[in-house]
Amino acid sequence: MSSEVRMAQDAGVAMDTQCIRAALADAGTRQTPAICFVDVMKSFGERHVQDHQTFSVQAGELFAIIGPSGTGKSVTLKLIAGLLRPDAGEVRVLGKTLSELSSKELSQLRRRIGFLFQGGALLGWKTLAENVALPLQEHGRLTANEIEARVQAALAEVGLKDAGELYPAEVSGGMLKRAAFARAIIENPEILLFDEPTSGLDPVMAYTIDSLVRKINRAHHAACVVVTHDMAGALRYADRIAFLKDGRFLIVDTPEAIRQSDLPEIQSFLNPEQTEVSHV
Amino acid sequence: MTIVQEREGGVVATFFAALGRSVQLMMLALLGLPWVLLRRDSRQTFSRQLYTIGIGTLPVATVVAMFTGMILTLQLGIAFKQFSQEIMVAYTLSFAMLREMGPFMTGIILASCVGSAMAAQLGTMKINEEIAALEMMSIDPVRFLVAPRMWAILIMAPLLSFYTCIVAFLGGATVGFTQLDVPFLQFVAEIVTVAEVKDLYVGLLKAALFGAFICTISCSVGFATTHGAAGVGASTRRAVIYSFLAILAGGYFVTRFFYVF
């Protein structure tokens, strides 16, 4: 047994050997994965969106998933969040196997996970500040003043200090995403999931959001999984990038290695102007 | 509530699965009363729903009830006039409205105005991933969204039903006075005389039951929405149709339970 495996077990992390192997196989010297997929299968009818998928993401790592539309990138995030259940295989999050958790346990685990949905998913009848405050209010551990302070700090962190009283319908797409970002980080989650955080944004706002992802990842030491089409952004901020096609990762590697990959699918994302449509 | 992937199955299995989910949702919503009363957010939603269901439907309910009372009185009056029994119109109207038409009309109005809105709102929230976002914040969507609606409709439906009956009686009395030569006060006095307490409470119970059906069906259908804007439209239509069917079937069984056995 390797030293990494012993360390993981010594740390009291409940992982099976398969999961540890998956973590070691894909992350080199790291241990204790925050997220671990072991042979996960997921299909919608005849379409396989997760085909014997095995990978892991470490605490503090920024893991980007890239791939053509409709290949199951968002499904990966929903499997991690327990919003979908795999048809086969195991999804382990923060040492817990999701399929073994009761609804209550899953609900408790989710409080350690932040999720930035593609459209923001803010409640339209609440202001941005009320949306950000919602998880804290619902869990009822803090006083109103403490909640207010936390909300203002989170809004300031995403550059929305003076926009808290606006409603989602009154703000731009970029502000909406940043407010949703603030809501996702308000409880200092150990895992952050981002579904297309820069889609539909202008390049400047996309860069701002990318920078925020990196900043939050560093500041909170959270395991971050970013689903994106934006290869340039992923190359800039990710620790590792995975390219998903037909339910499987074609490659999982560092940005440097991805840049040098000669896989046609990767090349099509790196140099879209030279790409034949059949590769995408 | 966990989002569980739909399993394939036959029509009967799908129907019973949907029925089971709806009953579960109704029970969870009813058990959510402490949250409705104690949580500020839920109280606000509850107040908004009380207003929407009660005050928001009042103009429609007034017009529908007024004309229903007038039409019933006119039709019955034509028949009873042949036997010089015009006053019997008040007797019949009292029975019809308190026992059946009051709660039925209230149910139809609520299904059309409120149930469709509930299905559309929750359906849109589902499509926009707001329901999933609530789950990710460890907020139970049933407790947060359905419970305030359920308790608001349970309170407002009987009140609205009672109001509908009163307006229909006034409409009937007006037609009785102008078309059938029955004095207004005599018409009203006859209604009050023949009305039984049992008719009133069975009618109010029916209205509350219809409200619970409408809320349960509309929210269930809303939560099950898929396929974007078209899916929201389909959910809205389904919510109204299923609610109508539930109102009709529920009305029959309640009547049978209280007046036949």
Coordinates of C-alpha atoms in Angstrom, one line a residue:
Chain A
M1 CA 0.0 0.0 0.0
S2 CA 1.4 3.4 -1.0
S3 CA 2.1 6.1 1.6
E4 CA -0.6 8.2 0.1
V5 CA -3.2 5.5 0.8
R6 CA -1.9 5.2 4.3
M7 CA -2.1 8.9 4.8
A8 CA -5.6 9.0 3.5
Q9 CA -6.7 6.3 5.9
D10 CA -4.8 7.8 8.8
A11 CA -6.7 11.0 8.2
G12 CA -9.9 9.1 8.9
V13 CA -11.2 9.6 5.4
A14 CA -13.7 6.9 4.6
M15 CA -12.7 6.0 1.1
D16 CA -12.6 2.6 -0.5
T17 CA -9.5 1.4 -2.3
Q18 CA -11.0 2.0 -5.7
C19 CA -11.6 5.6 -4.9
I20 CA -8.1 6.1 -3.6
R21 CA -6.7 4.4 -6.7
A22 CA -8.7 6.7 -8.8
A23 CA -7.4 9.7 -6.9
L24 CA -3.8 8.5 -7.2
A25 CA -4.1 7.5 -10.8
D26 CA -5.3 10.9 -11.8
A27 CA -3.8 13.3 -9.4
G28 CA -0.2 12.0 -8.9
T29 CA 1.0 12.7 -5.4
R30 CA -2.2 14.1 -4.0
Q31 CA -4.5 12.3 -1.5
T32 CA -7.9 12.7 0.1
P33 CA -10.0 13.6 -2.9
A34 CA -12.9 16.0 -2.2
I35 CA -14.8 14.5 -5.2
C36 CA -14.3 11.0 -6.5
F37 CA -16.1 9.3 -9.4
V38 CA -15.7 5.5 -9.6
D39 CA -16.9 3.9 -12.7
V40 CA -19.9 6.1 -12.9
M41 CA -22.6 5.5 -15.6
K42 CA -25.4 7.8 -16.4
S43 CA -27.7 7.6 -19.4
F44 CA -30.8 9.5 -20.7
G45 CA -32.5 7.0 -22.9
E46 CA -29.9 5.7 -25.4
R47 CA -27.6 8.6 -24.8
H48 CA -24.7 7.9 -22.4
V49 CA -23.5 11.1 -20.7
Q50 CA -21.3 9.3 -18.2
D51 CA -19.7 6.2 -19.5
H52 CA -17.6 4.4 -16.8
Q53 CA -16.3 7.7 -15.7
T54 CA -13.5 7.6 -13.0
F55 CA -11.8 10.7 -11.8
S56 CA -11.1 12.7 -8.7
V57 CA -10.7 16.3 -7.6
Q58 CA -8.6 17.3 -4.7
A59 CA -9.3 19.9 -2.0
G60 CA -8.1 23.3 -3.2
E61 CA -7.8 22.2 -6.8
L62 CA -9.4 24.1 -9.7
F63 CA -10.6 21.4 -12.1
A64 CA -12.1 22.6 -15.4
I65 CA -14.3 20.4 -17.6
I66 CA -14.4 21.3 -21.3
G67 CA -16.3 19.7 -24.1
P68 CA -18.9 20.1 -26.8
S69 CA -22.5 20.9 -25.9
G70 CA -24.6 18.0 -24.9
T71 CA -21.8 15.7 -23.8
G72 CA -22.8 15.6 -20.1
K73 CA -20.7 18.4 -18.5
S74 CA -23.5 19.8 -16.5
V75 CA -24.7 16.3 -15.6
T76 CA -21.3 15.8 -14.0
L77 CA -21.9 18.7 -11.7
K78 CA -25.4 17.5 -10.9
L79 CA -24.1 14.1 -10.0
I80 CA -21.5 15.7 -7.7
A81 CA -24.3 17.8 -6.1
G82 CA -26.6 14.8 -5.7
L83 CA -29.2 16.4 -7.9
L84 CA -29.0 13.4 -10.2
R85 CA -28.2 9.8 -9.2
P86 CA -25.8 7.6 -11.3
D87 CA -27.2 4.5 -13.0
A88 CA -24.2 2.6 -11.8
G89 CA -20.9 3.4 -10.1
E90 CA -20.2 5.5 -7.1
V91 CA -19.9 9.3 -6.5
R92 CA -18.1 10.2 -3.3
V93 CA -18.1 13.7 -2.1
L94 CA -16.1 14.8 1.0
G95 CA -15.7 11.2 1.9
K96 CA -19.3 10.3 1.7
T97 CA -20.9 8.0 -0.9
L98 CA -24.0 9.9 -2.1
S99 CA -26.1 6.9 -2.9
E100 CA -25.8 5.8 0.7
L101 CA -27.0 9.1 2.2
S102 CA -30.5 9.7 3.4
S103 CA -32.3 12.9 2.2
K104 CA -31.3 14.6 5.5
E105 CA -27.7 13.6 5.3
L106 CA -27.6 14.7 1.6
S107 CA -29.1 18.0 2.6
Q108 CA -26.5 18.5 5.3
L109 CA -23.7 17.6 2.9
R110 CA -25.0 20.2 0.4
R111 CA -24.4 22.9 2.9
R112 CA -20.7 22.2 2.3
I113 CA -21.1 22.7 -1.4
G114 CA -21.7 25.9 -3.4
F115 CA -23.2 25.7 -6.8
L116 CA -23.2 28.5 -9.4
F117 CA -26.0 27.7 -11.9
Q118 CA -25.7 28.7 -15.5
G119 CA -28.5 31.3 -15.3
G120 CA -27.7 32.3 -11.8
A121 CA -30.9 30.8 -10.5
L122 CA -31.7 33.8 -8.2
L123 CA -35.2 34.1 -6.8
G124 CA -36.9 36.9 -8.7
W125 CA -39.0 38.3 -5.8
K126 CA -35.9 38.9 -3.6
T127 CA -33.2 41.5 -3.9
L128 CA -29.7 40.5 -4.6
A129 CA -28.8 40.9 -0.9
E130 CA -31.8 38.8 0.2
N131 CA -30.8 36.1 -2.3
V132 CA -27.3 36.0 -0.9
A133 CA -28.6 36.0 2.7
L134 CA -31.1 33.2 2.0
P135 CA -29.0 30.2 3.0
L136 CA -27.8 31.9 6.2
Q137 CA -31.4 32.9 7.1
E138 CA -32.8 29.5 6.5
H139 CA -30.2 27.7 8.6
G140 CA -30.8 30.1 11.4
R141 CA -27.5 30.1 13.2
L142 CA -26.6 33.7 12.9
T143 CA -28.1 36.9 14.1
A144 CA -29.6 39.4 11.7
N145 CA -26.6 41.7 12.1
E146 CA -24.1 38.9 11.5
I147 CA -26.0 37.8 8.4
E148 CA -26.0 41.4 7.1
A149 CA -22.2 41.7 7.7
R150 CA -21.6 38.4 5.9
V151 CA -23.8 39.3 3.0
Q152 CA -22.1 42.7 2.6
A153 CA -18.7 41.1 2.7
A154 CA -19.7 38.5 0.1
L155 CA -21.2 41.2 -2.2
A156 CA -18.1 43.3 -1.8
E157 CA -15.9 40.3 -2.7
V158 CA -17.7 40.0 -6.0
G159 CA -17.8 43.7 -6.6
L160 CA -21.5 44.3 -5.9
K161 CA -21.2 46.3 -2.7
D162 CA -23.8 48.9 -3.8
A163 CA -26.2 46.7 -5.7
G164 CA -27.6 44.7 -2.9
E165 CA -31.0 46.4 -3.0
L166 CA -31.6 45.7 -6.7
Y167 CA -33.8 42.9 -7.9
P168 CA -32.5 40.2 -10.4
A169 CA -34.6 41.6 -13.2
E170 CA -32.9 45.0 -12.7
V171 CA -29.3 44.0 -13.2
S172 CA -27.1 42.8 -16.1
G173 CA -26.2 39.2 -16.7
G174 CA -22.7 39.8 -15.3
M175 CA -24.1 41.3 -12.1
L176 CA -26.6 38.4 -11.8
K177 CA -23.8 35.8 -12.1
R178 CA -21.7 37.7 -9.5
A179 CA -24.6 37.8 -7.1
A180 CA -25.2 34.1 -7.6
F181 CA -21.4 33.7 -7.0
A182 CA -21.8 35.5 -3.7
R183 CA -24.6 33.3 -2.7
A184 CA -22.6 30.2 -3.6
I185 CA -19.7 31.2 -1.4
I186 CA -21.6 32.7 1.5
E187 CA -21.3 29.6 3.7
N188 CA -17.6 29.1 2.9
P189 CA -18.2 25.8 1.1
E190 CA -15.5 23.1 0.7
I191 CA -16.6 22.4 -2.8
L192 CA -17.6 24.9 -5.4
L193 CA -19.3 23.9 -8.7
F194 CA -19.6 26.4 -11.6
D195 CA -21.9 25.7 -14.5
E196 CA -20.8 27.8 -17.5
P197 CA -19.9 30.8 -15.3
T198 CA -19.0 33.0 -18.3
S199 CA -21.6 32.0 -20.8
G200 CA -23.4 34.9 -22.4
L201 CA -21.0 37.5 -20.9
D202 CA -18.8 40.0 -22.8
P203 CA -15.0 39.3 -22.7
V204 CA -14.3 41.8 -20.0
M205 CA -17.0 40.4 -17.7
A206 CA -15.9 36.9 -18.5
Y207 CA -12.4 37.7 -17.5
T208 CA -13.7 39.3 -14.3
I209 CA -15.7 36.1 -13.5
D210 CA -12.7 33.9 -14.3
S211 CA -10.5 35.9 -12.0
L212 CA -13.2 35.7 -9.3
V213 CA -13.2 31.9 -9.7
R214 CA -9.4 31.8 -9.2
K215 CA -9.5 34.2 -6.3
I216 CA -12.2 32.4 -4.5
N217 CA -10.5 29.1 -5.1
R218 CA -7.3 30.4 -3.6
A219 CA -9.0 32.3 -0.7
H220 CA -11.3 29.5 0.4
H221 CA -9.1 26.6 -0.5
A222 CA -12.2 24.9 -2.0
A223 CA -12.2 22.2 -4.5
C224 CA -13.6 23.9 -7.6
V225 CA -15.1 22.2 -10.6
V226 CA -15.8 24.5 -13.5
V227 CA -17.8 23.4 -16.6
T228 CA -17.1 25.7 -19.5
H229 CA -16.7 26.1 -23.2
D230 CA -14.1 28.8 -22.7
M231 CA -10.8 27.0 -23.4
A232 CA -8.8 30.2 -23.1
G233 CA -10.2 31.0 -19.7
A234 CA -9.7 27.4 -18.5
L235 CA -6.1 27.4 -19.7
R236 CA -5.6 30.6 -17.7
Y237 CA -7.0 29.6 -14.3
A238 CA -7.4 25.8 -14.0
D239 CA -5.0 23.5 -12.2
R240 CA -6.2 20.6 -14.4
I241 CA -8.4 20.4 -17.4
A242 CA -10.6 17.5 -18.5
F243 CA -12.0 17.2 -22.0
L244 CA -15.3 15.4 -22.0
K245 CA -16.7 13.7 -25.1
D246 CA -19.3 10.9 -25.4
G247 CA -19.4 10.4 -21.7
R248 CA -15.7 10.0 -21.2
F249 CA -12.8 12.2 -20.5
L250 CA -10.5 12.1 -23.5
I251 CA -7.7 13.7 -21.5
V252 CA -7.2 15.0 -18.0
D253 CA -4.1 17.0 -17.6
T254 CA -2.5 20.3 -16.8
P255 CA -3.1 23.4 -18.9
E256 CA 0.5 23.1 -20.3
A257 CA -0.1 19.5 -21.4
I258 CA -3.5 20.4 -22.9
R259 CA -1.9 23.2 -24.9
Q260 CA 0.5 20.7 -26.4
S261 CA -2.0 18.0 -27.0
D262 CA -2.5 17.0 -30.6
L263 CA -5.9 15.4 -30.1
P264 CA -8.1 16.9 -32.8
E265 CA -10.9 17.6 -30.3
I266 CA -8.5 19.7 -28.2
Q267 CA -7.1 21.4 -31.2
S268 CA -10.6 22.3 -32.3
F269 CA -11.1 24.1 -29.1
L270 CA -7.7 25.7 -29.1
N271 CA -7.9 26.8 -32.8
P272 CA -11.6 26.8 -33.7
E273 CA -10.9 28.8 -36.9
Q274 CA -8.9 25.8 -38.3
T275 CA -11.4 23.2 -37.3
E276 CA -13.6 21.0 -39.4
V277 CA -17.1 20.7 -37.9
S278 CA -16.8 16.9 -37.6
H279 CA -14.3 17.2 -34.7
V280 CA -16.6 19.1 -32.5
Chain B
M1 CA -37.2 17.0 -1.6
T2 CA -34.7 15.0 -3.8
I3 CA -35.0 15.2 -7.5
V4 CA -35.2 11.6 -8.6
Q5 CA -35.0 10.5 -12.2
E6 CA -38.3 9.4 -13.7
R7 CA -38.4 5.7 -14.1
E8 CA -39.9 4.2 -17.2
G9 CA -43.2 2.4 -16.7
G10 CA -46.7 1.9 -18.0
V11 CA -49.5 4.5 -17.9
V12 CA -51.0 3.0 -14.7
A13 CA -47.6 2.8 -12.9
T14 CA -46.9 6.4 -14.0
F15 CA -50.3 7.5 -12.8
F16 CA -49.9 5.9 -9.4
A17 CA -46.4 7.2 -9.1
A18 CA -47.6 10.7 -9.8
L19 CA -50.5 10.2 -7.3
G20 CA -48.1 9.0 -4.7
R21 CA -45.8 12.0 -5.2
S22 CA -48.7 14.3 -5.0
V23 CA -50.1 12.8 -1.8
Q24 CA -46.6 13.0 -0.3
L25 CA -46.2 16.6 -1.4
M26 CA -49.6 17.5 0.2
M27 CA -48.7 15.9 3.5
L28 CA -45.3 17.6 3.6
A29 CA -46.9 20.9 2.7
L30 CA -49.5 20.5 5.5
L31 CA -46.8 19.5 8.0
G32 CA -44.9 22.7 7.0
L33 CA -47.3 24.9 9.0
P34 CA -44.7 25.6 11.7
W35 CA -42.3 26.9 9.1
V36 CA -45.1 29.1 7.6
L37 CA -45.7 30.7 10.9
L38 CA -42.2 30.9 12.3
R39 CA -40.0 31.7 9.3
R40 CA -40.0 35.3 8.1
D41 CA -39.6 34.4 4.4
S42 CA -42.4 31.9 4.5
R43 CA -44.7 34.3 6.4
Q44 CA -44.1 36.9 3.6
T45 CA -44.9 34.3 0.9
F46 CA -48.0 33.3 2.9
S47 CA -49.2 36.9 3.1
R48 CA -48.6 37.4 -0.6
Q49 CA -50.5 34.2 -1.4
L50 CA -53.4 35.2 0.9
Y51 CA -53.7 38.4 -1.0
T52 CA -53.3 36.8 -4.4
I53 CA -55.8 34.0 -3.7
G54 CA -58.3 36.1 -1.7
I55 CA -58.2 39.7 -3.0
G56 CA -56.8 38.9 -6.4
T57 CA -59.7 36.6 -7.4
L58 CA -62.4 38.7 -5.8
P59 CA -63.4 40.7 -8.9
V60 CA -63.7 37.5 -11.0
A61 CA -65.5 35.7 -8.2
T62 CA -67.9 38.6 -7.8
V63 CA -68.9 38.7 -11.5
V64 CA -69.1 34.9 -11.8
A65 CA -71.2 34.5 -8.6
M66 CA -73.5 37.4 -9.4
F67 CA -74.3 36.1 -12.9
T68 CA -74.6 32.5 -11.7
G69 CA -77.1 33.6 -9.1
M70 CA -79.0 35.6 -11.6
I71 CA -79.1 32.9 -14.3
L72 CA -80.1 30.2 -11.9
T73 CA -82.9 32.3 -10.5
L74 CA -84.1 33.3 -14.0
Q75 CA -84.1 29.7 -15.3
L76 CA -85.7 28.3 -12.1
G77 CA -88.1 31.1 -12.0
I78 CA -89.4 30.4 -15.5
A79 CA -90.1 26.8 -14.4
F80 CA -91.6 27.6 -11.0
K81 CA -93.7 30.5 -12.3
Q82 CA -95.8 27.9 -14.3
F83 CA -96.9 26.5 -10.9
S84 CA -97.0 30.0 -9.2
Q85 CA -94.2 28.8 -6.9
E86 CA -91.7 31.6 -7.6
I87 CA -90.6 31.7 -4.0
M88 CA -89.3 28.2 -4.3
V89 CA -86.5 29.7 -6.4
A90 CA -84.9 31.0 -3.2
Y91 CA -85.2 27.6 -1.6
T92 CA -83.5 25.9 -4.6
L93 CA -80.9 28.5 -5.0
S94 CA -80.0 28.2 -1.3
F95 CA -79.4 24.5 -1.6
A96 CA -77.6 24.7 -4.9
M97 CA -75.2 27.4 -3.9
L98 CA -74.4 26.3 -0.4
R99 CA -74.1 22.6 -1.1
E100 CA -72.5 22.6 -4.6
M101 CA -72.3 25.6 -6.8
G102 CA -70.5 27.9 -4.3
P103 CA -67.5 25.6 -3.6
F104 CA -67.6 24.4 -7.2
M105 CA -67.4 27.9 -8.7
T106 CA -64.7 28.8 -6.2
G107 CA -62.7 25.8 -7.2
I108 CA -63.0 26.5 -10.9
I109 CA -62.1 30.2 -10.3
L110 CA -59.1 29.2 -8.1
A111 CA -57.9 26.5 -10.5
S112 CA -58.0 28.9 -13.5
C113 CA -56.6 32.0 -11.8
V114 CA -54.4 30.6 -9.0
G115 CA -53.6 27.0 -9.8
S116 CA -52.4 27.9 -13.3
A117 CA -50.2 30.7 -11.9
M118 CA -48.7 28.3 -9.3
A119 CA -47.9 25.7 -12.0
A120 CA -46.4 28.4 -14.2
Q121 CA -44.3 29.9 -11.5
L122 CA -43.0 26.7 -10.1
G123 CA -42.5 25.4 -13.6
T124 CA -40.5 28.4 -14.6
M125 CA -38.5 28.1 -11.4
K126 CA -37.8 24.5 -12.2
I127 CA -36.6 25.4 -15.8
N128 CA -34.4 28.2 -14.4
E129 CA -32.9 25.8 -11.9
E130 CA -34.2 27.8 -9.0
I131 CA -35.7 24.7 -7.4
A132 CA -32.3 22.9 -7.7
A133 CA -30.7 26.0 -6.3
L134 CA -33.0 25.8 -3.2
E135 CA -32.0 22.2 -2.8
M136 CA -28.3 23.1 -3.0
M137 CA -28.9 25.6 -0.2
S138 CA -30.4 22.8 1.8
I139 CA -33.8 24.5 1.6
D140 CA -36.7 22.1 1.2
P141 CA -38.7 23.5 -1.9
V142 CA -41.9 22.0 -0.5
R143 CA -41.6 23.7 2.8
F144 CA -40.3 26.9 1.2
L145 CA -42.7 27.2 -1.8
V146 CA -45.6 24.8 -1.3
A147 CA -46.5 25.1 2.4
P148 CA -47.3 28.8 2.3
R149 CA -49.4 28.4 -0.8
M150 CA -51.2 25.4 0.7
W151 CA -52.1 27.1 3.9
A152 CA -53.1 30.3 2.2
I153 CA -55.5 28.5 -0.2
L154 CA -56.9 26.4 2.7
I155 CA -57.8 29.6 4.5
M156 CA -59.0 31.6 1.5
A157 CA -61.0 29.0 -0.4
P158 CA -63.7 28.6 2.2
L159 CA -63.9 32.3 2.7
L160 CA -64.2 32.9 -1.0
S161 CA -66.8 30.2 -1.3
F162 CA -68.9 31.8 1.4
Y163 CA -68.5 35.2 -0.4
T164 CA -69.5 33.6 -3.7
C165 CA -72.7 32.2 -2.1
I166 CA -73.6 35.6 -0.7
V167 CA -73.1 37.4 -4.0
A168 CA -75.0 34.8 -5.9
F169 CA -77.9 35.1 -3.4
L170 CA -77.9 38.9 -3.9
G171 CA -77.9 38.4 -7.7
G172 CA -80.7 35.9 -7.4
A173 CA -82.7 38.2 -5.1
T174 CA -82.3 41.1 -7.5
V175 CA -83.6 39.0 -10.4
G176 CA -86.3 37.6 -8.2
F177 CA -87.4 41.1 -7.4
T178 CA -87.2 42.6 -10.9
Q179 CA -88.2 39.6 -13.1
L180 CA -90.3 37.3 -10.8
D181 CA -92.0 39.9 -8.6
V182 CA -90.7 38.3 -5.4
P183 CA -89.9 40.9 -2.8
F184 CA -86.1 41.3 -2.2
L185 CA -86.3 40.8 1.5
Q186 CA -88.7 37.9 1.3
F187 CA -86.3 36.2 -1.1
V188 CA -83.3 36.7 1.2
A189 CA -85.4 35.6 4.3
E190 CA -86.4 32.4 2.5
I191 CA -82.8 31.6 1.7
V192 CA -81.8 32.2 5.3
T193 CA -84.7 30.1 6.6
V194 CA -84.0 27.0 4.5
A195 CA -80.3 27.1 4.8
E196 CA -78.9 24.5 7.2
V197 CA -75.7 24.7 9.1
K198 CA -74.7 21.3 7.7
D199 CA -75.0 22.7 4.2
L200 CA -72.8 25.6 5.1
Y201 CA -70.0 23.6 6.7
V202 CA -70.1 20.8 4.1
G203 CA -69.8 23.6 1.4
L204 CA -66.9 25.2 3.3
L205 CA -65.2 21.8 3.7
K206 CA -65.6 21.1 0.0
A207 CA -64.0 24.5 -0.8
A208 CA -61.1 23.8 1.5
L209 CA -60.7 20.3 -0.1
F210 CA -60.8 21.7 -3.6
G211 CA -58.2 24.3 -2.6
A212 CA -55.9 21.6 -1.3
F213 CA -56.4 19.6 -4.5
I214 CA -55.6 22.6 -6.7
C215 CA -52.5 23.5 -4.7
T216 CA -51.2 20.0 -4.7
I217 CA -51.9 19.3 -8.4
S218 CA -50.5 22.6 -9.5
C219 CA -47.3 22.4 -7.5
S220 CA -46.7 18.8 -8.4
V221 CA -47.1 19.5 -12.0
G222 CA -45.0 22.6 -11.7
F223 CA -42.1 20.7 -10.0
A224 CA -42.3 18.1 -12.8
T225 CA -41.9 20.6 -15.6
T226 CA -39.3 20.0 -18.3
H227 CA -38.5 21.2 -21.8
G228 CA -38.4 25.0 -21.4
A229 CA -41.1 27.5 -22.2
A230 CA -43.2 24.9 -24.0
G231 CA -43.0 22.7 -20.9
V232 CA -44.2 25.5 -18.7
G233 CA -47.2 26.0 -21.0
A234 CA -48.0 22.3 -21.0
S235 CA -47.7 22.2 -17.2
T236 CA -50.1 25.1 -16.8
R237 CA -52.6 23.4 -19.0
R238 CA -52.3 20.1 -17.2
A239 CA -52.6 21.7 -13.8
V240 CA -56.0 23.3 -14.8
I241 CA -57.3 20.2 -16.4
Y242 CA -56.3 17.9 -13.5
S243 CA -57.7 20.4 -11.0
F244 CA -61.0 20.5 -12.8
L245 CA -61.2 16.7 -12.8
A246 CA -60.3 16.5 -9.1
I247 CA -62.9 19.1 -8.2
L248 CA -65.6 17.3 -10.0
A249 CA -64.7 13.9 -8.6
G250 CA -64.0 15.3 -5.1
G251 CA -67.3 17.1 -5.2
Y252 CA -69.2 13.9 -6.0
F253 CA -67.6 11.9 -3.2
V254 CA -68.0 14.5 -0.6
T255 CA -71.7 14.9 -1.4
R256 CA -72.1 11.2 -1.4
F257 CA -70.4 10.9 2.0
F258 CA -72.3 13.7 3.7
Y259 CA -75.8 13.4 2.1
V260 CA -76.2 9.7 1.1
F261 CA -74.6 7.6 3.8

